Amino acid sequence: MSKPAKPLAILGAPPAFAEPLHVGRPNIGDRDALLRRINEMLDRRWFSNDGPLVKEFEARLAAHTGTQHIVAMSNATLALEIAARALGLKGEVIVPAYTFIATPHALQWQEITPVFADMDPATHTVCPASVAKLITPRTTGIVGVHIWGRACDTDALGALGRQHGLQVMYDAAHAFGCSRRGVMIGNFGACEVFSFHATKFLNSFEGGAVATNDAALAEKIRFMRNFGFRGVDNVGYLGVNGKMSEAAAAMGLTSLDAMAELISVNQRNYAAYGAGLAGLPGVALIRYDAAEKNNYQYIVVEVDPAAAALNRDELVAVLTAENVLARKYFWPGCHRMEPYRSLQPNAHLLLPETERVAARILLLPTGQAADGATINAICGLIRAALAQPAAVRAALIRATGS
Ligand code: T4K
């Protein structure tokens, strides 16, 4: 149970936290081990281009996921672009509207049209029935996204791919260390893409990787990552620079060493939020299937405006005033962001669940930067706000002058 909260900042009290509390504060593993790796890298004078740290990182990622091939990249967005190109995607590709903007951008950047499918509200992942309705003669692929590390319905998406001759790949930016029916993410579809951005529980400052069990695809992706070079003085493909640096791999390896500890911190935080928010009408933490592996890196709260005393936006305003920078990922949905808003102005008509759920979600701080006392205080603030909705609403109206 959380402690009684102090008076709310939105009602004129000082904020609960002097410094902003961010969602996505990076985890740091063993600092000395990181600095040792960086020092060794400096001594070697080998900073990039498939260096020993990148090779070690790839091998350890492969061991963790049980995937045959891992190709480390400078970030997940570029990894998605390279994977889509290596798979020959063109024309139209079906993606969820409820995802980070990088998923459709990686396609649109290559003049492939992302076609937005609706979500399954139970999992927040793409709804296979919605995908099926969007397949046209121009469709070449499906990109599923394992939102919050909860796996897509890979059986249904795989079946659609086989039935219609489409490539199926996954944006697994959230899903390193997660499983579906006991199989680690990294082993589904033609390939899967991880992100190791600073805000991910396992980070390499910036970074990503393509995981695949297809040797020919992995080889092609490796060449594309390095300008298409096939040995010295010979370019065999159109390529780009998607290489991971040695410094990034040093951080990635240091994160991997700490992975078990980072997941247990996230799990502990998830349990603390669960206890702190228990019993609040209309306020629900999303559930992670205890039978699967999950990294618990996101604290995702769904606020039902019909049952909760305040809606999501009101709660975010309350928390922001306290210096708790809750985020509304992935509102308002990619279809409502440019260039898609202009290119596909009617997309929302086919996305009722995305529209409904995206307006309810808020994310709260977790990871090593959030301790038990912080989480208790945040839950106390939410409880206090929900206990006095009329006062909060009046304060919000005064603040916005409307
Ligand atoms: N696919 C999906 C489904 C994704 O979610 C993402 C990225 C991608 C693909 C692409 O992966 P990468 O190309 O990035 O590898 C953040 C992250 O930048 C982004 O990586 C992530 N998803 C997304 C969910 O969250 P923003 O625009 O919210 O970033 P920003 O700068 O607001 O950072 C989030 C919070 O973290 C802020 O409150 C500040 C805090 N922060 C951030 C950084 C970088 C820190 O405290 N320290 C830091 O160093 O996207």
XYZ file of C-alpha atoms and ligand atoms in Angstrom:
452
model
C 0.000 0.000 0.000
C 1.403 3.454 -0.845
C 1.913 6.119 1.789
C -0.524 9.086 1.920
C 0.699 11.614 -0.650
C 1.673 15.184 0.012
C -0.701 17.923 -1.283
C -0.761 17.996 -5.083
C 1.382 20.414 -7.108
C -1.509 20.930 -9.519
C -3.379 22.397 -6.511
C -0.529 24.773 -5.674
C 1.876 22.689 -3.523
C 5.576 22.305 -4.473
C 6.296 19.371 -6.830
C 6.969 15.976 -5.224
C 10.280 15.653 -7.077
C 12.887 18.400 -7.422
C 14.352 16.829 -10.585
C 12.337 15.438 -13.512
C 11.707 11.684 -13.343
C 11.981 10.328 -16.888
C 10.492 7.239 -18.457
C 13.466 5.644 -20.218
C 16.270 6.705 -17.862
C 19.180 4.513 -19.029
C 20.369 1.570 -16.969
C 24.100 1.366 -16.356
C 25.735 -1.966 -15.661
C 29.201 -2.326 -14.128
C 30.858 1.048 -14.855
C 34.372 -0.301 -14.274
C 33.795 -3.173 -16.709
C 32.543 -0.698 -19.320
C 35.548 1.585 -18.865
C 37.890 -1.418 -19.016
C 36.369 -2.487 -22.329
C 36.628 1.058 -23.694
C 40.270 1.330 -22.578
C 41.112 -1.953 -24.288
C 39.375 -0.677 -27.404
C 41.497 2.496 -27.316
C 44.668 0.406 -26.941
C 43.651 -1.738 -29.930
C 42.854 1.309 -32.062
C 39.986 -0.601 -33.624
C 36.838 1.472 -33.217
C 34.355 0.188 -35.803
C 33.923 -2.087 -38.873
C 33.026 -5.420 -37.315
C 35.534 -5.197 -34.478
C 36.087 -7.793 -31.746
C 33.582 -6.246 -29.308
C 30.832 -6.209 -31.956
C 31.611 -9.842 -32.807
C 31.478 -10.793 -29.116
C 28.211 -8.874 -28.662
C 26.660 -10.646 -31.649
C 27.757 -14.073 -30.392
C 26.348 -13.420 -26.927
C 23.058 -12.094 -28.311
C 22.780 -15.248 -30.435
C 23.435 -17.413 -27.364
C 20.722 -15.564 -25.387
C 18.063 -15.860 -28.069
C 19.089 -19.196 -29.566
C 19.052 -17.503 -32.989
C 21.617 -18.674 -35.546
C 22.535 -15.236 -36.914
C 22.656 -11.832 -35.261
C 23.821 -8.763 -37.175
C 24.445 -5.775 -34.894
C 23.532 -2.344 -36.245
C 23.901 1.322 -35.375
C 20.203 1.505 -34.352
C 16.959 -0.409 -34.823
C 15.480 2.036 -37.337
C 18.312 1.432 -39.785
C 18.142 -2.293 -39.002
C 14.436 -2.267 -39.972
C 15.272 -0.408 -43.204
C 18.031 -2.843 -44.139
C 15.933 -5.899 -43.228
C 12.977 -4.634 -45.293
C 15.258 -3.992 -48.277
C 17.034 -7.347 -47.937
C 13.631 -9.094 -47.928
C 12.660 -7.268 -51.122
C 9.686 -5.448 -49.595
C 8.058 -2.946 -51.918
C 4.584 -1.657 -52.842
C 2.507 -1.927 -49.660
C 3.495 -3.429 -46.326
C 1.016 -3.878 -43.469
C 2.093 -2.522 -40.069
C 0.237 -1.713 -36.854
C -0.779 1.922 -36.399
C -0.019 1.485 -32.690
C 3.786 1.491 -32.649
C 6.699 3.900 -32.447
C 6.959 6.022 -35.585
C 10.215 4.254 -36.603
C 8.247 1.191 -37.768
C 6.351 2.896 -40.637
C 9.159 5.415 -41.274
C 11.620 2.585 -42.033
C 9.288 1.627 -44.905
C 8.159 5.047 -46.122
C 11.832 6.158 -46.205
C 12.253 3.571 -48.991
C 9.031 4.631 -50.720
C 7.232 1.521 -49.502
C 3.681 2.397 -48.380
C 2.931 1.397 -44.773
C -0.717 0.321 -44.550
C -2.018 0.634 -41.001
C -3.756 -2.274 -39.279
C -5.703 -2.105 -36.029
C -4.634 -3.582 -32.697
C -5.890 -6.406 -30.541
C -6.871 -4.521 -27.363
C -6.013 -7.552 -25.203
C -2.322 -7.518 -26.196
C -1.834 -4.123 -27.940
C -0.198 -6.060 -30.813
C -1.501 -6.055 -34.377
C -4.847 -7.787 -34.963
C -4.441 -10.562 -37.595
C -8.088 -10.171 -38.728
C -7.450 -6.484 -39.420
C -4.247 -7.376 -41.325
C -6.144 -9.917 -43.448
C -8.647 -7.249 -44.568
C -5.860 -4.965 -45.824
C -4.067 -7.416 -48.129
C -4.167 -6.288 -51.772
C -2.274 -7.342 -54.922
C 0.307 -4.644 -54.034
C 1.032 -6.090 -50.573
C 4.493 -7.675 -50.229
C 4.852 -8.067 -46.489
C 3.709 -7.729 -42.887
C 5.754 -6.159 -40.094
C 4.386 -7.193 -36.691
C 5.554 -5.353 -33.570
C 5.962 -7.086 -30.200
C 4.683 -4.083 -28.248
C 5.914 -3.947 -24.620
C 7.694 -7.267 -25.250
C 4.355 -9.104 -25.511
C 4.608 -11.234 -28.628
C 2.375 -10.854 -31.673
C 0.164 -13.736 -32.763
C 3.001 -15.123 -34.875
C 0.956 -18.211 -35.833
C -1.838 -16.171 -37.430
C 0.532 -13.683 -39.096
C 2.747 -16.511 -40.380
C -0.312 -18.278 -41.806
C -1.414 -15.088 -43.598
C 2.098 -14.743 -45.014
C 2.127 -18.295 -46.345
C -1.419 -18.039 -47.716
C -0.739 -14.824 -49.648
C 2.974 -15.245 -50.449
C 4.037 -12.347 -48.168
C 7.229 -11.829 -46.212
C 6.609 -11.609 -42.464
C 9.133 -9.896 -40.214
C 8.958 -8.446 -36.699
C 9.920 -5.210 -35.045
C 11.163 -6.624 -31.743
C 12.550 -3.305 -30.467
C 10.868 -3.905 -27.075
C 11.304 -7.634 -26.923
C 14.896 -8.649 -26.222
C 14.793 -11.339 -23.525
C 11.096 -12.139 -24.175
C 9.523 -15.375 -25.385
C 6.422 -16.728 -27.107
C 5.318 -20.211 -26.088
C 8.776 -20.760 -24.650
C 10.633 -19.792 -27.864
C 12.782 -16.688 -27.544
C 11.926 -13.668 -29.662
C 14.542 -13.570 -32.422
C 13.326 -16.824 -33.929
C 10.042 -15.724 -35.557
C 9.269 -14.691 -39.121
C 11.972 -14.144 -41.731
C 13.824 -11.938 -39.243
C 13.320 -9.817 -36.140
C 14.831 -6.461 -35.175
C 15.954 -5.545 -31.647
C 16.694 -2.054 -30.323
C 19.436 -1.302 -27.816
C 18.701 2.422 -27.647
C 19.648 4.206 -24.408
C 16.037 3.988 -23.196
C 15.823 0.193 -23.582
C 16.461 -1.972 -20.509
C 19.482 -3.387 -22.309
C 21.301 -0.595 -24.091
C 24.360 0.039 -26.208
C 23.930 3.864 -26.087
C 22.462 3.618 -29.619
C 22.162 0.239 -31.295
C 20.059 -2.503 -32.756
C 20.353 -5.915 -34.349
C 18.700 -8.165 -36.902
C 18.128 -11.749 -35.745
C 17.437 -14.486 -38.269
C 17.784 -18.223 -38.799
C 18.194 -17.725 -42.567
C 21.917 -17.854 -43.422
C 21.526 -16.301 -46.897
C 19.456 -13.408 -45.519
C 21.983 -12.820 -42.723
C 24.827 -12.682 -45.245
C 22.954 -10.190 -47.429
C 22.153 -8.014 -44.404
C 25.812 -8.070 -43.303
C 26.885 -6.817 -46.730
C 24.175 -4.152 -46.822
C 25.234 -2.941 -43.359
C 28.721 -2.255 -44.781
C 27.985 -0.352 -48.046
C 27.468 -3.655 -49.879
C 31.189 -4.510 -49.724
C 31.960 -8.157 -50.491
C 35.633 -8.064 -49.608
C 38.113 -5.335 -50.493
C 37.492 -3.448 -53.762
C 34.277 -5.345 -54.514
C 30.746 -4.080 -53.918
C 28.009 -6.634 -54.534
C 24.868 -4.837 -53.298
C 23.414 -1.414 -52.784
C 24.418 -0.816 -49.181
C 24.484 1.754 -46.453
C 26.458 2.387 -43.276
C 24.581 0.552 -40.520
C 27.600 -0.576 -38.516
C 27.655 -0.672 -34.739
C 30.689 1.016 -33.176
C 32.995 -0.755 -30.741
C 32.080 1.730 -27.985
C 28.404 0.818 -28.463
C 29.224 -2.886 -28.301
C 31.236 -2.282 -25.105
C 28.115 -0.810 -23.504
C 25.946 -3.583 -24.973
C 28.185 -6.272 -23.488
C 28.218 -4.506 -20.129
C 24.402 -4.357 -20.226
C 24.244 -8.045 -21.122
C 26.409 -8.901 -18.098
C 23.811 -7.101 -15.949
C 20.749 -8.424 -17.769
C 19.448 -10.768 -15.041
C 19.784 -8.009 -12.444
C 18.119 -5.408 -14.713
C 15.137 -7.697 -15.331
C 14.753 -8.419 -11.621
C 14.782 -4.665 -10.870
C 12.075 -4.183 -13.522
C 10.055 -7.073 -12.102
C 10.350 -5.678 -8.575
C 9.206 -2.254 -9.851
C 6.297 -3.828 -11.726
C 5.179 -5.587 -8.524
C 5.514 -2.340 -6.540
C 3.367 -0.437 -9.047
C 0.876 -3.314 -9.026
C 0.545 -3.071 -5.249
C 0.486 0.738 -5.260
C -2.265 1.007 -7.867
C -4.313 -2.024 -6.759
C -8.045 -1.496 -6.393
C -8.233 1.848 -8.192
C -11.348 1.757 -10.413
C -10.523 2.131 -14.114
C -6.740 2.088 -13.599
C -5.026 -1.137 -14.682
C -1.418 -2.151 -15.149
C -1.081 -4.257 -18.289
C -0.312 -7.905 -17.538
C 2.679 -9.934 -18.590
C 2.132 -13.676 -19.024
C 4.010 -15.302 -16.129
C 4.497 -18.431 -18.254
C 6.637 -16.452 -20.727
C 9.927 -14.630 -20.371
C 9.560 -10.857 -20.348
C 11.961 -8.016 -19.614
C 9.262 -5.963 -17.783
C 10.903 -2.807 -19.129
C 7.690 -0.848 -19.519
C 5.219 0.102 -16.792
C 2.099 0.515 -18.908
C -1.101 1.747 -17.271
C -4.467 1.736 -19.030
C -6.926 4.353 -17.771
C -10.563 3.668 -18.637
C -12.242 7.095 -18.778
C -15.667 5.568 -18.061
C -14.522 3.953 -14.806
C -11.671 6.137 -13.501
C -12.322 9.434 -11.722
C -9.866 11.226 -14.065
C -8.888 10.433 -17.633
C -5.386 9.630 -18.928
C -4.584 13.191 -20.038
C -5.707 14.611 -16.690
C -3.507 12.128 -14.819
C -0.524 12.942 -17.049
C -1.033 16.657 -16.296
C -1.157 15.910 -12.534
C 2.060 13.854 -12.737
C 3.890 16.357 -14.942
C 3.226 19.081 -12.354
C 4.973 16.784 -9.830
C 7.982 16.381 -12.173
C 6.969 12.823 -13.046
C 7.250 12.872 -16.842
C 4.790 10.097 -17.699
C 4.578 9.368 -21.443
C 1.568 8.686 -23.674
C 3.241 6.100 -25.947
C 2.116 5.638 -28.782
C -0.519 8.329 -28.923
C -2.078 9.498 -31.219
C -1.058 6.523 -33.423
C 1.281 6.631 -36.409
C -1.640 7.236 -38.802
C -2.186 10.615 -37.113
C 1.439 11.726 -37.603
C 3.045 13.118 -40.744
C 3.483 12.173 -43.503
C 0.769 9.542 -42.969
C -1.874 11.968 -41.672
C -1.766 13.772 -45.035
C -1.150 10.746 -47.245
C -3.872 8.573 -45.653
C -6.374 11.009 -44.075
C -9.082 8.358 -43.646
C -6.888 5.657 -42.080
C -8.462 6.196 -38.636
C -11.817 4.890 -39.914
C -10.348 1.373 -39.948
C -8.565 1.737 -36.613
C -11.217 1.942 -33.876
C -9.274 -0.049 -31.240
C -6.052 1.883 -31.872
C -7.933 5.169 -31.482
C -9.666 4.012 -28.287
C -6.688 2.385 -26.559
C -4.009 4.943 -27.553
C -6.040 7.589 -25.678
C -5.909 5.513 -22.462
C -2.255 4.519 -22.100
C 0.350 6.124 -19.905
C 3.846 4.933 -19.079
C 5.558 5.461 -15.744
C 9.252 5.573 -14.784
C 11.021 2.296 -14.028
C 14.465 0.683 -14.338
C 17.400 1.251 -12.003
C 16.506 4.941 -11.653
C 13.195 4.162 -9.892
C 13.378 2.816 -6.337
C 10.581 1.607 -4.060
C 10.141 4.957 -2.319
C 9.846 6.764 -5.669
C 7.267 4.278 -6.928
C 5.262 4.521 -3.678
C 5.284 8.297 -3.998
C 4.119 8.162 -7.646
C 1.292 5.753 -6.768
C 0.341 7.978 -3.832
C 0.083 10.975 -6.169
C -2.164 9.050 -8.557
C -4.378 7.922 -5.654
C -4.549 11.448 -4.256
C -5.536 12.886 -7.636
C -8.225 10.253 -8.185
C -9.622 10.972 -4.710
C -10.323 14.636 -5.598
C -11.237 14.749 -9.299
C -13.359 17.892 -9.096
C -10.544 19.943 -7.528
C -8.020 18.581 -10.060
C -10.308 19.372 -13.006
C -10.964 22.876 -11.734
C -7.200 23.461 -11.377
C -6.583 22.158 -14.901
C -9.257 24.457 -16.304
C -7.684 27.418 -14.470
C -4.208 26.438 -15.770
C -5.324 26.236 -19.403
C -7.607 29.252 -19.117
C -10.471 27.380 -20.775
N 10.394 0.201 -33.101
C 9.825 0.421 -31.906
C 8.559 -0.314 -31.571
C 10.400 1.312 -30.989
O 9.792 1.552 -29.799
C 11.594 1.963 -31.343
C 12.185 2.927 -30.442
C 12.173 1.690 -32.602
C 11.537 0.794 -33.457
C 13.430 2.345 -33.054
O 14.536 1.987 -32.270
P 15.906 2.880 -32.352
O 16.124 3.275 -33.784
O 15.701 4.072 -31.440
O 16.969 1.925 -31.853
C 12.166 6.792 -27.220
C 13.411 6.178 -27.815
O 14.237 7.180 -28.389
C 13.109 5.136 -28.851
O 14.299 4.385 -29.063
C 12.017 4.197 -28.363
N 11.600 3.261 -29.368
C 10.808 4.982 -27.932
C 9.733 4.078 -27.384
O 11.176 5.867 -26.898
P 11.267 9.227 -27.532
O 11.024 10.063 -28.722
O 10.223 9.115 -26.525
O 12.674 9.608 -26.905
P 13.009 10.637 -25.748
O 14.217 11.342 -26.153
O 11.832 11.429 -25.374
O 13.438 9.691 -24.544
C 12.494 9.064 -23.714
C 12.745 9.419 -22.260
O 13.993 8.904 -21.847
C 12.746 10.913 -21.976
O 11.891 11.124 -20.896
C 14.196 11.213 -21.595
C 14.774 9.901 -21.174
N 16.176 9.732 -21.581
C 16.467 9.574 -22.912
C 17.774 9.403 -23.314
C 18.100 9.226 -24.775
C 17.165 9.761 -20.622
O 16.884 9.929 -19.429
N 18.482 9.571 -21.022
C 18.815 9.389 -22.332
O 20.012 9.194 -22.649
O 11.657 7.767 -28.069
